[in-house]
PDB file of C-alpha atoms in Angstrom:
ATOM      1  CA  MET A  46       4.087  18.048  -0.947  1.00 52.00           C
ATOM      2  CA  GLU A  47       2.243  20.638   0.806  1.00 59.00           C
ATOM      3  CA  GLN A  48      -0.332  18.074   2.188  1.00 81.00           C
ATOM      4  CA  ARG A  49       0.672  14.363   2.523  1.00 91.00           C
ATOM      5  CA  LEU A  50      -0.906  11.911   0.306  1.00 95.00           C
ATOM      6  CA  PRO A  51      -2.905   8.867   1.587  1.00 95.00           C
ATOM      7  CA  LEU A  52      -0.662   5.891   2.151  1.00 94.00           C
ATOM      8  CA  SER A  53      -2.244   3.960  -0.836  1.00 94.00           C
ATOM      9  CA  GLU A  54      -1.205   6.687  -3.260  1.00 95.00           C
ATOM     10  CA  GLU A  55       2.397   7.000  -1.671  1.00 95.00           C
ATOM     11  CA  ILE A  56       3.124   3.348  -2.191  1.00 93.00           C
ATOM     12  CA  VAL A  57       1.755   3.581  -5.935  1.00 92.00           C
ATOM     13  CA  LEU A  58       3.798   6.658  -6.606  1.00 93.00           C
ATOM     14  CA  LEU A  59       7.020   5.189  -5.151  1.00 92.00           C
ATOM     15  CA  GLY A  60       6.443   2.034  -7.094  1.00 87.00           C
ATOM     16  CA  ALA A  61       5.583   3.866 -10.374  1.00 83.00           C
ATOM     17  CA  ASN A  62       7.750   2.565 -13.468  1.00 74.00           C
ATOM     18  CA  GLN A  63       9.811   0.260 -11.027  1.00 64.00           C
ATOM     19  CA  LEU A  64      10.239  -2.549 -13.630  1.00 55.00           C
ATOM     20  CA  ARG A  65      13.465  -3.822 -11.966  1.00 54.00           C
ATOM     21  CA  ARG A  66      11.598  -4.843  -8.751  1.00 53.00           C
ATOM     22  CA  LEU A  67      10.142  -8.201  -9.873  1.00 49.00           C
ATOM     23  CA  LYS A  68       8.236  -8.840  -6.681  1.00 54.00           C
ATOM     24  CA  TYR A  69       6.461  -5.412  -6.766  1.00 60.00           C
ATOM     25  CA  ARG A  70       5.652  -5.238 -10.422  1.00 57.00           C
ATOM     26  CA  SER A  71       4.286  -8.835 -10.329  1.00 59.00           C
ATOM     27  CA  TYR A  72       1.831  -7.823  -7.596  1.00 76.00           C
ATOM     28  CA  VAL A  73       1.452  -4.180  -7.785  1.00 81.00           C
ATOM     29  CA  GLU A  74      -2.336  -4.171  -7.710  1.00 84.00           C
ATOM     30  CA  THR A  75      -2.509  -6.572  -4.777  1.00 85.00           C
ATOM     31  CA  TYR A  76       0.044  -4.439  -2.769  1.00 85.00           C
ATOM     32  CA  SER A  77      -2.163  -1.287  -3.468  1.00 90.00           C
ATOM     33  CA  ILE A  78      -5.031  -3.198  -1.869  1.00 90.00           C
ATOM     34  CA  GLY A  79      -3.024  -4.043   1.112  1.00 88.00           C
ATOM     35  CA  ALA A  80      -2.081  -0.444   1.340  1.00 89.00           C
ATOM     36  CA  ILE A  81      -5.668   0.683   1.257  1.00 94.00           C
ATOM     37  CA  PHE A  82      -6.454  -1.571   4.345  1.00 91.00           C
ATOM     38  CA  ILE A  83      -3.694  -0.071   6.209  1.00 88.00           C
ATOM     39  CA  ASP A  84      -4.929   3.408   5.168  1.00 90.00           C
ATOM     40  CA  LEU A  85      -8.361   2.567   6.544  1.00 92.00           C
ATOM     41  CA  LEU A  86      -6.776   1.324   9.769  1.00 88.00           C
ATOM     42  CA  LEU A  87      -4.925   4.578  10.062  1.00 86.00           C
ATOM     43  CA  LYS A  88      -8.018   6.510   9.507  1.00 89.00           C
ATOM     44  CA  LYS A  89      -9.993   4.294  12.010  1.00 90.00           C
ATOM     45  CA  LYS A  90     -12.454   3.464   9.387  1.00 95.00           C
ATOM     46  CA  ILE A  91     -11.903  -0.415  10.135  1.00 93.00           C
ATOM     47  CA  MET A  92     -10.482  -2.371  13.122  1.00 87.00           C
ATOM     48  CA  LEU A  93      -9.221  -5.962  13.543  1.00 84.00           C
ATOM     49  CA  ASP A  94     -11.287  -7.653  16.241  1.00 86.00           C
ATOM     50  CA  GLU A  95      -9.783 -10.312  18.717  1.00 84.00           C
ATOM     51  CA  LYS A  96      -9.853 -13.061  16.099  1.00 86.00           C
ATOM     52  CA  GLY A  97      -8.124 -10.915  13.326  1.00 82.00           C
ATOM     53  CA  LYS A  98     -11.289 -10.383  11.446  1.00 89.00           C
ATOM     54  CA  VAL A  99     -11.949  -7.001   9.761  1.00 92.00           C
ATOM     55  CA  LYS A 100     -14.713  -4.946  11.186  1.00 93.00           C
ATOM     56  CA  VAL A 101     -16.087  -1.629   9.774  1.00 96.00           C
ATOM     57  CA  LEU A 102     -16.078   1.175  12.460  1.00 96.00           C
ATOM     58  CA  ASP A 103     -17.251   4.116  10.260  1.00 96.00           C
ATOM     59  CA  ALA A 104     -18.928   3.413   6.871  1.00 95.00           C
ATOM     60  CA  GLN A 105     -19.340   7.041   6.011  1.00 94.00           C
ATOM     61  CA  GLU A 106     -17.808   7.953   2.633  1.00 94.00           C
ATOM     62  CA  THR A 107     -14.459   9.732   2.658  1.00 93.00           C
ATOM     63  CA  GLY A 108     -14.754  11.267  -0.796  1.00 94.00           C
ATOM     64  CA  ILE A 109     -11.909   9.140  -2.065  1.00 95.00           C
ATOM     65  CA  GLN A 110     -13.298   6.693  -4.493  1.00 96.00           C
ATOM     66  CA  TYR A 111     -11.110   3.761  -4.123  1.00 97.00           C
ATOM     67  CA  MET A 112     -11.351   3.874  -0.305  1.00 97.00           C
ATOM     68  CA  ASP A 113     -15.156   4.174  -0.288  1.00 97.00           C
ATOM     69  CA  LYS A 114     -15.405   1.183  -2.704  1.00 97.00           C
ATOM     70  CA  VAL A 115     -13.352  -1.041  -0.447  1.00 97.00           C
ATOM     71  CA  ILE A 116     -15.201   0.132   2.750  1.00 97.00           C
ATOM     72  CA  SER A 117     -18.678  -0.562   0.912  1.00 97.00           C
ATOM     73  CA  ILE A 118     -17.514  -4.085   0.016  1.00 97.00           C
ATOM     74  CA  ILE A 119     -16.383  -4.923   3.501  1.00 97.00           C
ATOM     75  CA  ASP A 120     -19.467  -3.327   5.050  1.00 96.00           C
ATOM     76  CA  LYS A 121     -21.940  -5.252   2.608  1.00 95.00           C
ATOM     77  CA  ALA A 122     -20.186  -8.585   2.908  1.00 94.00           C
ATOM     78  CA  PHE A 123     -22.346 -11.441   4.272  1.00 92.00           C
ATOM     79  CA  ARG A 124     -19.365 -12.869   6.263  1.00 93.00           C
ATOM     80  CA  THR A 125     -16.605 -11.276   7.949  1.00 93.00           C
ATOM     81  CA  LYS A 126     -13.117 -12.255   6.954  1.00 92.00           C
ATOM     82  CA  LYS A 127      -9.497 -11.863   8.156  1.00 87.00           C
ATOM     83  CA  LEU A 128      -7.001  -9.722   6.380  1.00 85.00           C
ATOM     84  CA  LYS A 129      -5.616 -12.572   4.509  1.00 83.00           C
ATOM     85  CA  GLY A 130      -8.972 -13.425   3.340  1.00 87.00           C
ATOM     86  CA  TRP A 131      -9.880  -9.997   2.043  1.00 90.00           C
ATOM     87  CA  ILE A 132      -6.422  -9.666   0.257  1.00 87.00           C
ATOM     88  CA  LYS A 133      -7.327 -12.959  -1.318  1.00 85.00           C
ATOM     89  CA  TYR A 134     -10.719 -11.718  -2.240  1.00 91.00           C
ATOM     90  CA  PHE A 135      -9.490  -8.820  -4.133  1.00 90.00           C
ATOM     91  CA  HIS A 136      -6.444 -10.421  -5.663  1.00 85.00           C
ATOM     92  CA  PHE A 137      -8.604 -13.085  -7.461  1.00 85.00           C
ATOM     93  CA  ARG A 138     -11.077 -10.558  -8.714  1.00 90.00           C
ATOM     94  CA  ASN A 139      -8.841  -9.151 -11.550  1.00 87.00           C
ATOM     95  CA  ARG A 140     -11.094  -6.456 -12.920  1.00 91.00           C
ATOM     96  CA  LEU A 141     -12.236  -5.226  -9.410  1.00 94.00           C
ATOM     97  CA  ARG A 142      -8.644  -5.203  -8.484  1.00 91.00           C
ATOM     98  CA  GLY A 143      -7.530  -3.431 -11.555  1.00 89.00           C
ATOM     99  CA  LYS A 144     -10.352  -0.753 -11.316  1.00 93.00           C
ATOM    100  CA  ILE A 145      -9.429   0.009  -7.617  1.00 95.00           C
ATOM    101  CA  HIS A 146      -5.717   0.313  -8.604  1.00 92.00           C
ATOM    102  CA  TYR A 147      -6.536   2.577 -11.551  1.00 91.00           C
ATOM    103  CA  SER A 148      -8.694   4.679  -9.266  1.00 95.00           C
ATOM    104  CA  ILE A 149      -5.600   5.378  -7.132  1.00 95.00           C
ATOM    105  CA  LEU A 150      -3.697   6.503 -10.407  1.00 93.00           C
ATOM    106  CA  GLN A 151      -6.514   8.832 -11.139  1.00 94.00           C
ATOM    107  CA  GLU A 152      -6.467  10.359  -7.716  1.00 95.00           C
ATOM    108  CA  LEU A 153      -2.660  11.034  -8.244  1.00 94.00           C
ATOM    109  CA  GLN A 154      -3.370  12.584 -11.607  1.00 94.00           C
ATOM    110  CA  LYS A 155      -6.083  14.648 -10.300  1.00 94.00           C
ATOM    111  CA  LYS A 156      -3.868  16.104  -7.729  1.00 93.00           C
ATOM    112  CA  GLY A 157      -1.261  16.952 -10.369  1.00 92.00           C
ATOM    113  CA  VAL A 158       1.289  14.385  -9.234  1.00 93.00           C
ATOM    114  CA  ILE A 159       1.457  12.335 -12.247  1.00 90.00           C
ATOM    115  CA  VAL A 160       0.224  11.694 -15.858  1.00 90.00           C
ATOM    116  CA  ILE A 161      -1.119   8.382 -16.529  1.00 88.00           C
ATOM    117  CA  GLY A 162       0.397   6.688 -19.630  1.00 80.00           C
ATOM    118  CA  PHE A 163      -0.069   3.673 -21.785  1.00 74.00           C
ATOM    119  CA  LYS A 164      -0.472   0.128 -20.205  1.00 72.00           C
ATOM    120  CA  LEU A 165       2.708  -2.091 -20.521  1.00 63.00           C
ATOM    121  CA  PRO A 166       2.315  -5.423 -22.316  1.00 61.00           C
ATOM    122  CA  PHE A 167       1.864  -8.352 -20.245  1.00 59.00           C
ATOM    123  CA  LEU A 168       2.257  -6.579 -16.913  1.00 57.00           C
ATOM    124  CA  PRO A 169      -0.374  -4.939 -14.658  1.00 55.00           C
ATOM    125  CA  LEU A 170       1.491  -1.547 -14.950  1.00 62.00           C
ATOM    126  CA  ARG A 171       1.018   1.715 -16.711  1.00 71.00           C
ATOM    127  CA  LYS A 172       3.724   4.111 -17.780  1.00 76.00           C
ATOM    128  CA  ILE A 173       3.611   6.846 -15.363  1.00 83.00           C
ATOM    129  CA  THR A 174       5.042  10.490 -15.833  1.00 85.00           C
ATOM    130  CA  GLU A 175       5.766  12.466 -12.706  1.00 86.00           C
ATOM    131  CA  THR A 176       4.800  16.216 -13.044  1.00 86.00           C
ATOM    132  CA  ASN A 177       6.283  17.556  -9.832  1.00 85.00           C
ATOM    133  CA  GLN A 178       8.855  16.428  -7.107  1.00 86.00           C
ATOM    134  CA  SER A 179       6.445  14.598  -5.011  1.00 91.00           C
ATOM    135  CA  ARG A 180       8.369  11.222  -5.171  1.00 91.00           C
ATOM    136  CA  GLU A 181      11.681  12.994  -4.207  1.00 93.00           C
ATOM    137  CA  GLN A 182       9.815  14.872  -1.311  1.00 94.00           C
ATOM    138  CA  LEU A 183       8.454  11.527  -0.045  1.00 95.00           C
ATOM    139  CA  VAL A 184      11.727   9.837   0.112  1.00 96.00           C
ATOM    140  CA  GLU A 185      13.131  13.079   1.934  1.00 96.00           C
ATOM    141  CA  LEU A 186      10.269  12.851   4.408  1.00 96.00           C
ATOM    142  CA  ILE A 187      11.033   9.141   5.212  1.00 96.00           C
ATOM    143  CA  HIS A 188      14.761  10.004   5.578  1.00 96.00           C
ATOM    144  CA  SER A 189      14.100  12.883   7.958  1.00 95.00           C
ATOM    145  CA  GLN A 190      11.469  11.098  10.157  1.00 93.00           C
ATOM    146  CA  LEU A 191      13.401   7.828  10.484  1.00 94.00           C
ATOM    147  CA  ILE A 192      17.031   8.535  10.020  1.00 94.00           C
ATOM    148  CA  THR A 193      17.763  12.164  10.737  1.00 94.00           C
ATOM    149  CA  HIS A 194      15.367  12.791  13.525  1.00 90.00           C
ATOM    150  CA  GLY A 195      14.123   9.431  14.643  1.00 86.00           C
ATOM    151  CA  ASN A 196      10.553  10.550  15.035  1.00 85.00           C
ATOM    152  CA  PRO A 197       8.342   8.946  12.787  1.00 87.00           C
ATOM    153  CA  ASN A 198       4.581   8.993  12.499  1.00 86.00           C
ATOM    154  CA  GLU A 199       2.349   5.919  12.027  1.00 84.00           C
ATOM    155  CA  GLN A 200       1.815   6.554   8.187  1.00 89.00           C
ATOM    156  CA  THR A 201       5.567   6.652   7.721  1.00 91.00           C
ATOM    157  CA  VAL A 202       6.058   3.407   9.671  1.00 87.00           C
ATOM    158  CA  ALA A 203       3.323   1.732   7.632  1.00 86.00           C
ATOM    159  CA  LEU A 204       4.897   3.017   4.263  1.00 91.00           C
ATOM    160  CA  SER A 205       8.273   1.708   5.322  1.00 91.00           C
ATOM    161  CA  TYR A 206       6.883  -1.750   6.106  1.00 86.00           C
ATOM    162  CA  LEU A 207       5.339  -1.825   2.665  1.00 86.00           C
ATOM    163  CA  LEU A 208       8.405  -0.599   1.063  1.00 90.00           C
ATOM    164  CA  LYS A 209      10.472  -3.232   2.699  1.00 88.00           C
ATOM    165  CA  GLU A 210       7.974  -6.000   1.828  1.00 82.00           C
ATOM    166  CA  THR A 211       7.682  -4.933  -1.788  1.00 82.00           C
ATOM    167  CA  GLY A 212      11.446  -4.674  -2.301  1.00 85.00           C
ATOM    168  CA  LEU A 213      11.213  -1.008  -3.023  1.00 89.00           C
ATOM    169  CA  LEU A 214      13.123   0.115  -0.002  1.00 93.00           C
ATOM    170  CA  LYS A 215      16.228  -0.870  -1.705  1.00 91.00           C
ATOM    171  CA  THR A 216      15.381   1.464  -4.663  1.00 91.00           C
ATOM    172  CA  TYR A 217      15.717   4.551  -2.447  1.00 94.00           C
ATOM    173  CA  PHE A 218      17.938   3.844   0.433  1.00 96.00           C
ATOM    174  CA  ASP A 219      21.252   2.016   0.793  1.00 96.00           C
ATOM    175  CA  SER A 220      22.038  -0.885   3.054  1.00 95.00           C
ATOM    176  CA  LYS A 221      23.044   1.233   6.042  1.00 96.00           C
ATOM    177  CA  GLU A 222      20.032   3.522   5.573  1.00 96.00           C
ATOM    178  CA  ARG A 223      17.594   0.639   5.437  1.00 95.00           C
ATOM    179  CA  LYS A 224      19.096  -0.743   8.644  1.00 95.00           C
ATOM    180  CA  GLU A 225      18.692   2.525  10.376  1.00 95.00           C
ATOM    181  CA  ILE A 226      15.184   2.879   9.228  1.00 94.00           C
ATOM    182  CA  MET A 227      14.070  -0.547  10.583  1.00 91.00           C
ATOM    183  CA  ASP A 228      16.040  -0.208  13.837  1.00 91.00           C
ATOM    184  CA  CYS A 229      14.224   3.194  14.331  1.00 90.00           C
ATOM    185  CA  ILE A 230      10.771   1.670  13.862  1.00 85.00           C
ATOM    186  CA  ASP A 231      11.694  -1.171  16.256  1.00 83.00           C
ATOM    187  CA  SER A 232      12.690   1.243  18.932  1.00 82.00           C
ATOM    188  CA  LYS A 233       9.521   3.522  18.362  1.00 75.00           C
ATOM    189  CA  LYS A 234       6.951   0.943  18.392  1.00 71.00           C
ATOM    190  CA  ASP A 235       5.348   1.732  21.904  1.00 71.00           C
ATOM    191  CA  GLN A 236       5.107   5.367  21.146  1.00 72.00           C
ATOM    192  CA  LEU A 237       3.000   5.040  18.032  1.00 66.00           C
ATOM    193  CA  SER A 238      -0.735   5.660  18.131  1.00 62.00           C
ATOM    194  CA  ILE A 239      -1.566   2.768  16.039  1.00 61.00           C
ATOM    195  CA  ASP A 240      -1.094  -1.000  17.072  1.00 64.00           C
ATOM    196  CA  VAL A 241       1.841  -1.798  14.815  1.00 65.00           C
ATOM    197  CA  ASN A 242       0.788  -5.478  15.157  1.00 69.00           C
ATOM    198  CA  SER A 243      -2.273  -4.541  12.873  1.00 65.00           C
ATOM    199  CA  ILE A 244       0.429  -3.354  10.172  1.00 66.00           C
ATOM    200  CA  LYS A 245       2.417  -6.668  10.635  1.00 70.00           C
ATOM    201  CA  LYS A 246      -0.618  -8.612  10.176  1.00 69.00           C
ATOM    202  CA  ILE A 247      -1.347  -7.078   6.752  1.00 70.00           C
ATOM    203  CA  GLU A 248       2.372  -7.346   5.979  1.00 69.00           C
ATOM    204  CA  ARG A 249       2.186 -11.091   6.661  1.00 70.00           C
ATOM    205  CA  ALA A 250      -1.052 -11.477   4.729  1.00 69.00           C
ATOM    206  CA  ILE A 251       0.706  -9.814   1.725  1.00 70.00           C
ATOM    207  CA  GLN A 252       3.585 -12.276   2.112  1.00 69.00           C
ATOM    208  CA  ASP A 253       1.254 -15.079   2.319  1.00 67.00           C
ATOM    209  CA  ILE A 254      -0.588 -14.385  -0.890  1.00 65.00           C
ATOM    210  CA  THR A 255       2.659 -13.616  -2.726  1.00 65.00           C
ATOM    211  CA  ALA A 256       4.185 -16.766  -1.694  1.00 65.00           C
ATOM    212  CA  CYS A 257       0.822 -18.672  -2.668  1.00 61.00           C
ATOM    213  CA  LEU A 258       0.834 -17.140  -6.283  1.00 57.00           C
ATOM    214  CA  SER A 259       4.555 -17.668  -6.670  1.00 63.00           C
ATOM    215  CA  SER A 260       3.966 -21.311  -6.185  1.00 58.00           C
ATOM    216  CA  LEU A 261       1.251 -21.330  -8.734  1.00 49.00           C
ATOM    217  CA  GLY A 262       3.638 -19.831 -11.324  1.00 49.00           C
ATOM    218  CA  GLY A 263       3.392 -16.077 -11.111  1.00 46.00           C
ATOM    219  CA  ALA A 264       1.001 -13.096 -11.051  1.00 43.00           C
ATOM    220  CA  ILE A 265      -2.263 -12.602 -12.675  1.00 40.00           C
ATOM    221  CA  VAL A 266      -2.389  -9.840 -15.216  1.00 38.00           C
ATOM    222  CA  THR A 267      -5.458  -7.553 -15.481  1.00 37.00           C
ATOM    223  CA  PRO A 268      -7.049  -7.958 -18.804  1.00 32.00           C
TER     224      PRO A 268
END
């Protein structure tokens, strides 16, 4: 990858066609929404106030359709919400959530990373064909920053948290490597330019909504 993809696109790319990861495939669109919020935190487009509520810092368009859609919805909302509230908001709006996720896929296709295929029956997934080595390069980047050199940036840390939460980290790294990755993150927290607690709050919010839906009997599939 000559230029790094936004976090939202990285998690969708690494999760493409991962049918063995039940947790991820069941909530793929909701996880992509969570990744957009982390993206917006990294870009300082939003912040979390002292009560944990999401506030817009910069409503100017980014030129990325899915990001601008989420920023617009947050900015125009009558009431502020915590991260968990926003993730629930998008999760239970099936068509909106599906459109935003599909917009991420379209961005990846526009950049020549993937080709979007047919929708899989009964699952909120599409068959994805990779057109270059972006996935492999991304895995190598994570390995380099977190295992080889121990010098991750904030986006790599955020991506690793998401991969761990979705179960996708097991797809690309063995148990020893996964331990090294998380140990490196724990040791580097104070050196990052982003408050890692913000990432953890998003991670916790995704865990909460996943647990809630699991208790109700599974994922909601976009029509």
